[in-house]
Amino acid sequence: MKTRRLLASVAVLSFLLVSACGSISDSLFGDGDNKDDNGGGNSSGGLFGGGLGGGDGGAGGEAGPKPCTGLCQKQIQCPGNLTTTLSGKVFDPAGKVPLYNVLVYVPNAAVDPITTGASCDRCGNVSGDPLVTALTDAKGEFKLENVPIGTDIPLVIQIGKWRRQLKVPTEIKACADHTIDNSLTRLPRNKGEGDLPQMAIASGDADPFECLLTKMGIDTAEFTTDNGTGRVHYYRSNGVDMSPAAPDAATLWTNAAKMKTYDIIFLPCEGKPYDKPDGPDQNLVDYTGIGGRVFTTHYGYVWLYNGASPFPTTGSWDPEQSDKYDAGLPVTVNQGFPKGAAFAQWLVNVQASQTLGTMTINEGRHDLNSASDPPSTTWMSTDQMPAPTNNGTMHITFNTPIGVPDTQQCGRVVYSDFHVSASAKTQVKTFPGSCKTGDLSPQEKALEFMIFDLSSCIQSDKDAPTAPPGSGGGVH
């Protein structure tokens, strides 16, 4: 009986730990503000060790504890192996496809406004003093631990400059597991729901990339001319127009200052290899060098193979080896690096692949024999091309500027040697009526994965993504 009373007393005391760090809580649970130099919790002191999360913020061993303020005071050190958790699943703006490598965190301060335009977005730089953090896995799932208790707990869902902020609608109870409803954890469809990157698209005749963006769930109202307030500025190369008429794509790529106002630029296939003048080629290199992101497909190789130095060094380019592979081209997913392994598993999870490490694509082309490593990373390749060169590389990425240390790179380029899908178009000649609606096809899902990877913070592809440490300790 005495043992039961003792255990009950300990449990009650543990639930009382909702006040500021220090005083009686330090002696019972240890100095919760202590952390090691890497931001991990210190397990020494007190009855249960680490106590409240806090941390000295001290890379390099800076002295002095970080005060436990705000939501830190609502973190509870539970008995035994228990903790307070919040789990969920993050989806694309349409709310249909789960997403990988999305950061989810509880902020302990107001988050900063997102700055529009090309910028150096390195991994680890997160505003709002994250208290506890997690990344979504290949199923789109996350689990936050050591979550503060109470009502209206704030939550941030973010990948690059896509960001949604909300409050958990149910009470978070101490030392219990909680699940947030999937309807709340999709990325924003429009700027009224949250932040979207400022994007530009130059519509091409052969690759209706704009249709992929709407299938992903971006509201068509967000597609405007460059004078509008939409988050997707529509330019016309030789693809379908919009109403009112879109400006010519040349007004985008000949204007370096205008390019720098965009976070992401899409340059889909124009149906022929229209080489660009030296000025636009150099503008693209300069734009990506300061943090701009570019996605181009098929004949978009002209920006790379015939582009400004050093873009031609990104692969063994051999354009026009074969015209096309309209259906049923088997490709292999490179699982030899962390994101590639996650991509292969993700494809299976979203039913875009039936066998781990393989998938079938339509409208494949053969313009790239192999990627140069460095600087490029191969994501998908095939050995089903005709002789004499049987091997073809279907999808690569590289970080920019090329030739500088990984830690100094800020931008990213994606090249896919296959189309989104011509079947995404209707007979209507203006956007958005030119796009079919419905669910994403398997290869559209693959390219959606790449769009969000393109949007994400920059780090070496050789490294596994990791959540930035939270200031409140816990296991992320």
Short mmCIF file of C-alpha atoms in Angstrom, two decimals:
data_model
loop_
_atom_site.label_atom_id
_atom_site.label_comp_id
_atom_site.label_asym_id
_atom_site.label_seq_id
_atom_site.Cartn_x
_atom_site.Cartn_y
_atom_site.Cartn_z
CA MET A 1 0.00 0.00 0.00
CA LYS A 2 2.88 2.37 0.85
CA THR A 3 4.45 1.61 -2.53
CA ARG A 4 1.20 2.48 -4.34
CA ARG A 5 0.88 5.78 -2.45
CA LEU A 6 4.48 6.65 -3.30
CA LEU A 7 3.99 5.98 -7.01
CA ALA A 8 0.76 7.95 -7.02
CA SER A 9 2.49 10.91 -5.36
CA VAL A 10 5.28 10.85 -7.94
CA ALA A 11 2.74 10.79 -10.79
CA VAL A 12 0.83 13.73 -9.35
CA LEU A 13 3.99 15.78 -8.94
CA SER A 14 5.00 15.08 -12.52
CA PHE A 15 1.73 16.49 -13.82
CA LEU A 16 2.23 19.67 -11.81
CA LEU A 17 5.23 20.62 -13.89
CA VAL A 18 3.63 23.39 -15.89
CA SER A 19 5.35 26.37 -14.26
CA ALA A 20 8.53 28.11 -15.31
CA CYS A 21 11.76 26.13 -15.29
CA GLY A 22 13.50 26.13 -11.95
CA SER A 23 12.41 26.11 -8.31
CA ILE A 24 10.94 22.79 -7.16
CA SER A 25 10.83 21.33 -10.66
CA ASP A 26 14.62 21.40 -10.89
CA SER A 27 15.05 19.24 -7.82
CA LEU A 28 12.33 16.80 -8.84
CA PHE A 29 13.02 16.42 -12.54
CA GLY A 30 16.47 17.80 -13.13
CA ASP A 31 17.57 21.03 -14.76
CA GLY A 32 15.38 21.00 -17.86
CA ASP A 33 17.29 23.88 -19.42
CA ASN A 34 20.46 21.88 -19.79
CA LYS A 35 21.33 20.55 -23.21
CA ASP A 36 24.45 19.21 -24.79
CA ASP A 37 26.38 21.18 -27.40
CA ASN A 38 24.43 19.57 -30.23
CA GLY A 39 21.06 20.64 -28.90
CA GLY A 40 20.16 17.27 -27.35
CA GLY A 41 18.61 16.93 -23.93
CA ASN A 42 20.79 16.42 -20.86
CA SER A 43 19.59 13.40 -18.89
CA SER A 44 21.39 14.24 -15.65
CA GLY A 45 19.92 15.49 -12.41
CA GLY A 46 16.66 14.99 -10.56
CA LEU A 47 14.35 12.06 -10.27
CA PHE A 48 13.51 11.73 -13.99
CA GLY A 49 16.56 13.41 -15.55
CA GLY A 50 16.32 16.05 -18.29
CA GLY A 51 13.21 17.83 -17.07
CA LEU A 52 11.72 20.58 -19.18
CA GLY A 53 13.18 21.18 -22.61
CA GLY A 54 15.08 24.37 -22.96
CA GLY A 55 18.67 24.29 -23.92
CA ASP A 56 21.61 26.58 -23.83
CA GLY A 57 21.43 27.01 -27.59
CA GLY A 58 25.10 26.40 -27.28
CA ALA A 59 26.98 25.17 -30.26
CA GLY A 60 30.47 25.62 -28.94
CA GLY A 61 29.40 25.28 -25.30
CA GLU A 62 27.98 28.72 -24.63
CA ALA A 63 27.37 29.21 -20.93
CA GLY A 64 24.05 29.79 -19.29
CA PRO A 65 20.67 28.10 -19.59
CA LYS A 66 18.03 29.26 -22.03
CA PRO A 67 15.01 30.49 -20.09
CA CYS A 68 11.95 28.29 -20.32
CA THR A 69 9.25 30.64 -21.55
CA GLY A 70 5.99 30.44 -23.45
CA LEU A 71 4.89 26.97 -24.48
CA CYS A 72 8.03 25.49 -22.98
CA GLN A 73 6.29 25.89 -19.63
CA LYS A 74 3.51 23.58 -20.85
CA GLN A 75 5.80 20.67 -21.64
CA ILE A 76 5.37 17.80 -19.21
CA GLN A 77 8.04 15.31 -18.23
CA CYS A 78 6.07 12.07 -18.04
CA PRO A 79 6.87 9.05 -15.86
CA GLY A 80 8.78 6.15 -17.32
CA ASN A 81 8.91 5.98 -21.12
CA LEU A 82 5.72 7.97 -21.63
CA THR A 83 5.60 11.27 -23.52
CA THR A 84 2.96 13.58 -24.96
CA THR A 85 2.68 13.03 -28.71
CA LEU A 86 0.89 14.45 -31.72
CA SER A 87 0.77 12.43 -34.94
CA GLY A 88 -0.63 13.09 -38.38
CA LYS A 89 -0.15 12.96 -42.12
CA VAL A 90 0.65 15.83 -44.50
CA PHE A 91 -0.92 16.05 -47.96
CA ASP A 92 -0.56 18.10 -51.11
CA PRO A 93 -2.88 21.11 -51.58
CA ALA A 94 -5.51 18.85 -53.17
CA GLY A 95 -5.55 16.80 -49.98
CA LYS A 96 -5.02 13.57 -51.92
CA VAL A 97 -1.31 12.69 -52.07
CA PRO A 98 0.82 12.40 -48.90
CA LEU A 99 4.11 14.27 -48.99
CA TYR A 100 7.63 13.37 -47.92
CA ASN A 101 10.15 15.57 -46.07
CA VAL A 102 7.70 18.19 -44.83
CA LEU A 103 8.70 19.91 -41.60
CA VAL A 104 6.07 19.96 -38.85
CA TYR A 105 6.72 21.87 -35.65
CA VAL A 106 5.26 23.65 -32.66
CA PRO A 107 6.58 27.22 -32.63
CA ASN A 108 7.41 29.01 -29.40
CA ALA A 109 7.40 32.45 -31.02
CA ALA A 110 5.77 34.20 -33.95
CA VAL A 111 7.03 32.93 -37.29
CA ASP A 112 8.62 35.41 -39.65
CA PRO A 113 6.97 36.45 -42.92
CA ILE A 114 8.30 34.52 -45.91
CA THR A 115 10.36 36.65 -48.28
CA THR A 116 9.44 36.29 -51.93
CA GLY A 117 12.10 35.79 -54.58
CA ALA A 118 15.31 33.84 -55.08
CA SER A 119 17.09 33.48 -51.75
CA CYS A 120 19.48 31.16 -49.98
CA ASP A 121 17.21 28.74 -48.12
CA ARG A 122 19.58 26.32 -46.42
CA CYS A 123 18.24 23.49 -44.27
CA GLY A 124 18.17 24.25 -40.56
CA ASN A 125 17.04 27.86 -40.86
CA VAL A 126 13.52 27.90 -39.39
CA SER A 127 11.71 30.83 -37.81
CA GLY A 128 9.41 30.77 -34.83
CA ASP A 129 11.82 29.22 -32.31
CA PRO A 130 10.59 25.64 -32.94
CA LEU A 131 9.89 23.85 -29.68
CA VAL A 132 9.46 20.31 -31.03
CA THR A 133 9.99 19.24 -34.65
CA ALA A 134 9.51 16.31 -37.01
CA LEU A 135 9.77 15.50 -40.70
CA THR A 136 7.22 13.46 -42.61
CA ASP A 137 8.39 10.04 -43.80
CA ALA A 138 7.79 8.20 -47.07
CA LYS A 139 4.17 7.67 -45.99
CA GLY A 140 3.68 11.37 -45.31
CA GLU A 141 3.41 10.65 -41.60
CA PHE A 142 4.93 12.58 -38.71
CA LYS A 143 5.06 12.22 -34.95
CA LEU A 144 5.87 15.05 -32.57
CA GLU A 145 7.02 14.13 -29.08
CA ASN A 146 7.12 16.15 -25.86
CA VAL A 147 4.30 18.33 -27.18
CA PRO A 148 3.09 21.10 -24.85
CA ILE A 149 -0.26 20.44 -23.23
CA GLY A 150 -3.39 22.56 -23.36
CA THR A 151 -5.73 24.01 -25.97
CA ASP A 152 -5.03 25.96 -29.16
CA ILE A 153 -1.50 24.62 -29.47
CA PRO A 154 -0.02 26.18 -32.64
CA LEU A 155 1.32 23.99 -35.44
CA VAL A 156 3.36 24.90 -38.52
CA ILE A 157 3.52 22.69 -41.62
CA GLN A 158 6.25 23.76 -44.01
CA ILE A 159 8.40 22.67 -46.95
CA GLY A 160 10.48 25.47 -48.41
CA LYS A 161 8.18 28.44 -48.94
CA TRP A 162 4.99 26.37 -48.76
CA ARG A 163 3.66 26.94 -45.25
CA ARG A 164 0.42 26.48 -43.38
CA GLN A 165 -0.20 27.58 -39.80
CA LEU A 166 -3.02 26.29 -37.64
CA LYS A 167 -4.03 25.51 -34.10
CA VAL A 168 -4.66 21.97 -32.93
CA PRO A 169 -8.44 21.89 -32.52
CA THR A 170 -8.48 19.43 -29.64
CA GLU A 171 -6.98 19.66 -26.19
CA ILE A 172 -3.51 18.14 -25.82
CA LYS A 173 -3.53 16.10 -22.63
CA ALA A 174 -0.45 15.20 -20.64
CA CYS A 175 1.39 11.98 -21.40
CA ALA A 176 -1.15 10.85 -24.01
CA ASP A 177 -1.09 10.19 -27.75
CA HIS A 178 -3.07 12.46 -30.07
CA THR A 179 -3.83 12.40 -33.80
CA ILE A 180 -4.71 15.45 -35.88
CA ASP A 181 -7.34 15.08 -38.60
CA ASN A 182 -5.97 14.71 -42.14
CA SER A 183 -8.25 17.44 -43.44
CA LEU A 184 -6.25 19.99 -41.47
CA THR A 185 -2.79 18.99 -42.60
CA ARG A 186 -2.71 19.63 -46.32
CA LEU A 187 -0.60 22.41 -47.78
CA PRO A 188 -2.40 25.62 -48.77
CA ARG A 189 -4.28 25.84 -52.08
CA ASN A 190 -4.20 29.61 -52.13
CA LYS A 191 -2.66 32.51 -50.27
CA GLY A 192 -5.78 32.81 -48.13
CA GLU A 193 -4.91 29.48 -46.53
CA GLY A 194 -1.21 30.12 -46.07
CA ASP A 195 2.05 30.71 -47.88
CA LEU A 196 2.92 29.50 -51.37
CA PRO A 197 6.16 30.20 -53.22
CA GLN A 198 6.01 32.86 -55.93
CA MET A 199 6.14 30.82 -59.12
CA ALA A 200 6.40 31.54 -62.83
CA ILE A 201 5.53 29.19 -65.67
CA ALA A 202 6.28 29.59 -69.37
CA SER A 203 3.67 27.38 -71.01
CA GLY A 204 5.12 25.01 -73.61
CA ASP A 205 3.39 23.34 -76.53
CA ALA A 206 4.36 19.76 -75.65
CA ASP A 207 4.15 19.63 -71.88
CA PRO A 208 1.12 21.10 -70.06
CA PHE A 209 2.88 21.56 -66.74
CA GLU A 210 0.27 24.06 -65.66
CA CYS A 211 -2.23 21.19 -65.60
CA LEU A 212 -0.06 19.31 -63.12
CA LEU A 213 -0.08 22.34 -60.82
CA THR A 214 -3.89 22.52 -60.84
CA LYS A 215 -4.21 18.77 -60.30
CA MET A 216 -1.92 19.20 -57.29
CA GLY A 217 -4.59 21.46 -55.88
CA ILE A 218 -3.39 25.02 -56.56
CA ASP A 219 -6.47 27.20 -57.07
CA THR A 220 -6.82 28.44 -60.64
CA ALA A 221 -7.41 31.93 -59.22
CA GLU A 222 -3.75 31.93 -58.22
CA PHE A 223 -2.74 31.87 -61.92
CA THR A 224 -2.46 35.48 -63.10
CA THR A 225 -0.31 37.59 -65.36
CA ASP A 226 2.84 39.11 -63.93
CA ASN A 227 0.82 42.21 -63.03
CA GLY A 228 -1.61 40.19 -60.94
CA THR A 229 -1.49 39.05 -57.34
CA GLY A 230 -1.55 35.31 -57.99
CA ARG A 231 1.18 33.04 -56.70
CA VAL A 232 1.68 31.56 -60.20
CA HIS A 233 2.50 34.10 -62.88
CA TYR A 234 1.61 32.77 -66.29
CA TYR A 235 3.81 33.44 -69.31
CA ARG A 236 3.30 31.97 -72.74
CA SER A 237 6.08 30.40 -74.74
CA ASN A 238 4.24 28.38 -77.40
CA GLY A 239 1.71 26.64 -75.18
CA VAL A 240 -1.89 27.55 -74.48
CA ASP A 241 -2.73 31.10 -73.52
CA MET A 242 -4.90 32.38 -70.71
CA SER A 243 -7.47 35.16 -70.49
CA PRO A 244 -6.48 37.93 -70.20
CA ALA A 245 -3.59 37.13 -72.55
CA ALA A 246 -0.34 36.16 -70.86
CA PRO A 247 2.89 38.02 -71.58
CA ASP A 248 5.44 36.40 -73.86
CA ALA A 249 7.87 34.10 -72.07
CA ALA A 250 10.78 36.07 -73.49
CA THR A 251 9.77 38.95 -71.23
CA LEU A 252 10.61 36.65 -68.35
CA TRP A 253 13.89 35.01 -69.34
CA THR A 254 15.43 38.11 -70.91
CA ASN A 255 14.87 40.09 -67.71
CA ALA A 256 17.28 39.00 -64.99
CA ALA A 257 15.73 41.31 -62.39
CA LYS A 258 12.25 39.89 -63.05
CA MET A 259 13.50 36.30 -62.80
CA LYS A 260 14.93 37.02 -59.37
CA THR A 261 11.47 37.93 -58.05
CA TYR A 262 10.41 34.28 -58.36
CA ASP A 263 11.08 31.37 -56.02
CA ILE A 264 10.47 28.73 -58.72
CA ILE A 265 10.44 28.95 -62.52
CA PHE A 266 8.91 26.18 -64.65
CA LEU A 267 10.20 25.87 -68.22
CA PRO A 268 8.31 22.91 -69.74
CA CYS A 269 9.02 21.39 -73.16
CA GLU A 270 8.25 23.62 -76.14
CA GLY A 271 7.95 20.79 -78.67
CA LYS A 272 11.23 21.59 -80.41
CA PRO A 273 14.79 22.38 -79.23
CA TYR A 274 14.53 26.15 -79.44
CA ASP A 275 17.96 27.36 -78.41
CA LYS A 276 17.99 30.50 -76.31
CA PRO A 277 20.30 33.48 -76.77
CA ASP A 278 23.34 33.86 -74.56
CA GLY A 279 21.64 36.46 -72.38
CA PRO A 280 18.76 34.28 -71.17
CA ASP A 281 21.12 31.31 -70.75
CA GLN A 282 23.35 33.36 -68.45
CA ASN A 283 20.34 34.79 -66.63
CA LEU A 284 19.24 31.27 -65.73
CA VAL A 285 22.68 30.36 -64.37
CA ASP A 286 22.78 33.59 -62.35
CA TYR A 287 19.22 33.13 -61.08
CA THR A 288 19.87 29.65 -59.74
CA GLY A 289 23.20 30.75 -58.30
CA ILE A 290 21.48 33.04 -55.80
CA GLY A 291 18.89 30.49 -54.75
CA GLY A 292 16.41 30.28 -57.62
CA ARG A 293 14.76 26.94 -58.42
CA VAL A 294 14.12 25.70 -61.98
CA PHE A 295 12.15 22.72 -63.33
CA THR A 296 12.49 21.92 -67.04
CA THR A 297 11.53 18.94 -69.18
CA HIS A 298 12.53 17.21 -72.45
CA TYR A 299 13.53 19.91 -74.97
CA GLY A 300 14.25 22.07 -71.98
CA TYR A 301 17.66 20.43 -72.23
CA VAL A 302 18.58 23.47 -74.36
CA TRP A 303 18.96 25.39 -71.08
CA LEU A 304 21.53 22.81 -69.93
CA TYR A 305 23.18 21.09 -72.91
CA ASN A 306 23.41 24.35 -74.89
CA GLY A 307 23.24 26.61 -71.84
CA ALA A 308 25.77 28.90 -70.26
CA SER A 309 28.75 27.44 -68.42
CA PRO A 310 28.84 25.38 -66.27
CA PHE A 311 25.41 23.86 -67.02
CA PRO A 312 26.66 21.70 -69.96
CA THR A 313 28.87 19.81 -67.47
CA THR A 314 25.84 18.40 -65.64
CA GLY A 315 25.64 15.25 -67.79
CA SER A 316 26.66 13.31 -70.85
CA TRP A 317 24.19 14.96 -73.20
CA ASP A 318 23.41 13.32 -76.55
CA PRO A 319 20.09 14.82 -77.74
CA GLU A 320 17.67 13.28 -80.19
CA GLN A 321 18.95 9.71 -80.05
CA SER A 322 15.42 8.43 -80.36
CA ASP A 323 12.23 10.32 -80.90
CA LYS A 324 9.98 9.07 -78.15
CA TYR A 325 8.66 6.21 -76.08
CA ASP A 326 5.00 7.04 -75.78
CA ALA A 327 3.98 4.23 -73.47
CA GLY A 328 5.35 1.61 -71.17
CA LEU A 329 8.98 2.60 -70.65
CA PRO A 330 10.30 0.82 -67.54
CA VAL A 331 12.65 2.91 -65.42
CA THR A 332 14.73 2.17 -62.33
CA VAL A 333 14.71 4.44 -59.31
CA ASN A 334 18.15 5.12 -57.85
CA GLN A 335 17.98 4.02 -54.21
CA GLY A 336 21.66 4.67 -53.59
CA PHE A 337 21.14 7.92 -51.71
CA PRO A 338 18.73 8.76 -48.86
CA LYS A 339 16.15 10.76 -50.78
CA GLY A 340 16.23 8.25 -53.64
CA ALA A 341 15.46 5.38 -51.28
CA ALA A 342 12.60 7.39 -49.79
CA PHE A 343 11.33 8.27 -53.28
CA ALA A 344 11.21 4.60 -54.27
CA GLN A 345 9.23 3.72 -51.16
CA TRP A 346 6.97 6.76 -51.58
CA LEU A 347 6.10 5.70 -55.15
CA VAL A 348 4.89 2.36 -53.81
CA ASN A 349 2.98 4.02 -50.98
CA VAL A 350 1.07 6.35 -53.34
CA GLN A 351 0.44 3.50 -55.82
CA ALA A 352 2.60 5.01 -58.56
CA SER A 353 4.82 1.93 -58.51
CA GLN A 354 3.97 -1.73 -58.08
CA THR A 355 7.51 -2.91 -57.36
CA LEU A 356 9.99 -1.13 -55.12
CA GLY A 357 12.63 0.64 -57.18
CA THR A 358 10.83 0.55 -60.54
CA MET A 359 8.03 2.35 -62.32
CA THR A 360 6.65 2.77 -65.84
CA ILE A 361 6.49 6.13 -67.57
CA ASN A 362 4.88 7.43 -70.74
CA GLU A 363 6.32 9.90 -73.23
CA GLY A 364 9.91 9.16 -72.31
CA ARG A 365 12.72 10.61 -74.40
CA HIS A 366 16.43 9.87 -74.89
CA ASP A 367 18.61 12.97 -74.67
CA LEU A 368 20.83 12.23 -71.68
CA ASN A 369 23.02 9.15 -71.42
CA SER A 370 24.17 9.74 -67.87
CA ALA A 371 24.46 12.41 -65.23
CA SER A 372 27.82 13.80 -64.16
CA ASP A 373 28.39 13.11 -60.49
CA PRO A 374 29.30 15.68 -59.34
CA PRO A 375 27.38 17.92 -59.71
CA SER A 376 24.25 15.97 -60.63
CA THR A 377 22.23 13.28 -58.88
CA THR A 378 20.48 10.59 -60.93
CA TRP A 379 16.96 9.79 -59.71
CA MET A 380 15.61 7.63 -62.54
CA SER A 381 17.25 5.79 -65.43
CA THR A 382 16.55 2.99 -67.91
CA ASP A 383 18.47 0.32 -69.82
CA GLN A 384 15.64 -0.17 -72.30
CA MET A 385 16.81 2.30 -74.95
CA PRO A 386 17.71 1.03 -78.43
CA ALA A 387 21.30 0.18 -79.34
CA PRO A 388 23.97 1.35 -79.52
CA THR A 389 23.34 3.35 -76.33
CA ASN A 390 20.89 1.30 -74.30
CA ASN A 391 21.14 3.40 -71.18
CA GLY A 392 19.25 6.63 -70.67
CA THR A 393 18.90 8.93 -67.68
CA MET A 394 15.35 10.12 -67.21
CA HIS A 395 15.57 12.46 -64.23
CA ILE A 396 18.39 14.43 -62.58
CA THR A 397 18.84 17.25 -60.10
CA PHE A 398 21.78 19.44 -59.19
CA ASN A 399 22.36 22.18 -56.64
CA THR A 400 23.82 25.56 -57.52
CA PRO A 401 26.16 27.36 -57.85
CA ILE A 402 28.07 24.46 -59.38
CA GLY A 403 31.64 24.07 -58.19
CA VAL A 404 31.35 25.59 -54.72
CA PRO A 405 31.24 23.61 -51.45
CA ASP A 406 27.90 22.00 -50.60
CA THR A 407 27.47 24.39 -47.68
CA GLN A 408 27.55 27.38 -50.06
CA GLN A 409 24.93 26.13 -52.50
CA CYS A 410 21.52 27.83 -52.49
CA GLY A 411 19.64 26.94 -55.70
CA ARG A 412 18.46 23.81 -57.47
CA VAL A 413 17.62 22.59 -60.98
CA VAL A 414 15.44 19.64 -61.97
CA TYR A 415 15.50 18.07 -65.43
CA SER A 416 13.07 15.34 -66.51
CA ASP A 417 13.48 13.68 -69.92
CA PHE A 418 9.80 12.82 -70.10
CA HIS A 419 6.60 14.82 -70.33
CA VAL A 420 4.01 15.38 -67.67
CA SER A 421 1.46 13.88 -70.05
CA ALA A 422 -0.13 15.18 -73.21
CA SER A 423 -3.31 13.40 -72.13
CA ALA A 424 -3.72 16.08 -69.46
CA LYS A 425 -4.92 18.53 -72.14
CA THR A 426 -8.42 19.12 -73.45
CA GLN A 427 -9.36 20.69 -76.80
CA VAL A 428 -9.85 24.09 -75.16
CA LYS A 429 -7.17 26.57 -76.20
CA THR A 430 -7.03 28.71 -73.07
CA PHE A 431 -6.07 27.91 -69.49
CA PRO A 432 -7.62 26.63 -67.21
CA GLY A 433 -10.18 25.03 -69.51
CA SER A 434 -7.27 23.48 -71.39
CA CYS A 435 -6.58 21.16 -68.44
CA LYS A 436 -8.39 17.98 -67.52
CA THR A 437 -9.36 17.55 -63.91
CA GLY A 438 -9.09 14.44 -61.79
CA ASP A 439 -6.48 12.51 -59.89
CA LEU A 440 -2.78 12.53 -60.70
CA SER A 441 -1.42 9.78 -62.92
CA PRO A 442 1.52 7.71 -61.60
CA GLN A 443 4.15 9.79 -63.38
CA GLU A 444 2.39 13.02 -62.44
CA LYS A 445 2.74 11.87 -58.84
CA ALA A 446 6.45 11.29 -59.45
CA LEU A 447 6.82 14.82 -60.76
CA GLU A 448 4.78 16.22 -57.88
CA PHE A 449 7.31 14.63 -55.53
CA MET A 450 10.04 16.43 -57.47
CA ILE A 451 8.25 19.79 -57.32
CA PHE A 452 8.16 19.66 -53.54
CA ASP A 453 11.72 18.40 -53.40
CA LEU A 454 12.68 21.36 -55.60
CA SER A 455 10.84 23.63 -53.17
CA SER A 456 12.55 22.25 -50.08
CA CYS A 457 15.54 23.67 -48.23
CA ILE A 458 18.94 23.04 -49.81
CA GLN A 459 21.36 20.41 -48.61
CA SER A 460 23.58 17.79 -50.22
CA ASP A 461 21.61 14.90 -51.73
CA LYS A 462 24.17 12.60 -50.14
CA ASP A 463 22.80 13.49 -46.71
CA ALA A 464 19.55 12.26 -45.21
CA PRO A 465 17.06 15.01 -44.37
CA THR A 466 16.86 15.69 -40.63
CA ALA A 467 14.51 17.92 -38.68
CA PRO A 468 16.14 20.97 -37.13
CA PRO A 469 16.48 20.55 -33.37
CA GLY A 470 13.67 21.89 -31.23
CA SER A 471 14.48 24.18 -28.35
CA GLY A 472 12.30 22.08 -26.06
CA GLY A 473 14.28 18.85 -26.18
CA GLY A 474 12.23 15.75 -26.90
CA VAL A 475 12.80 13.12 -29.54
CA HIS A 476 12.29 14.31 -33.12
#
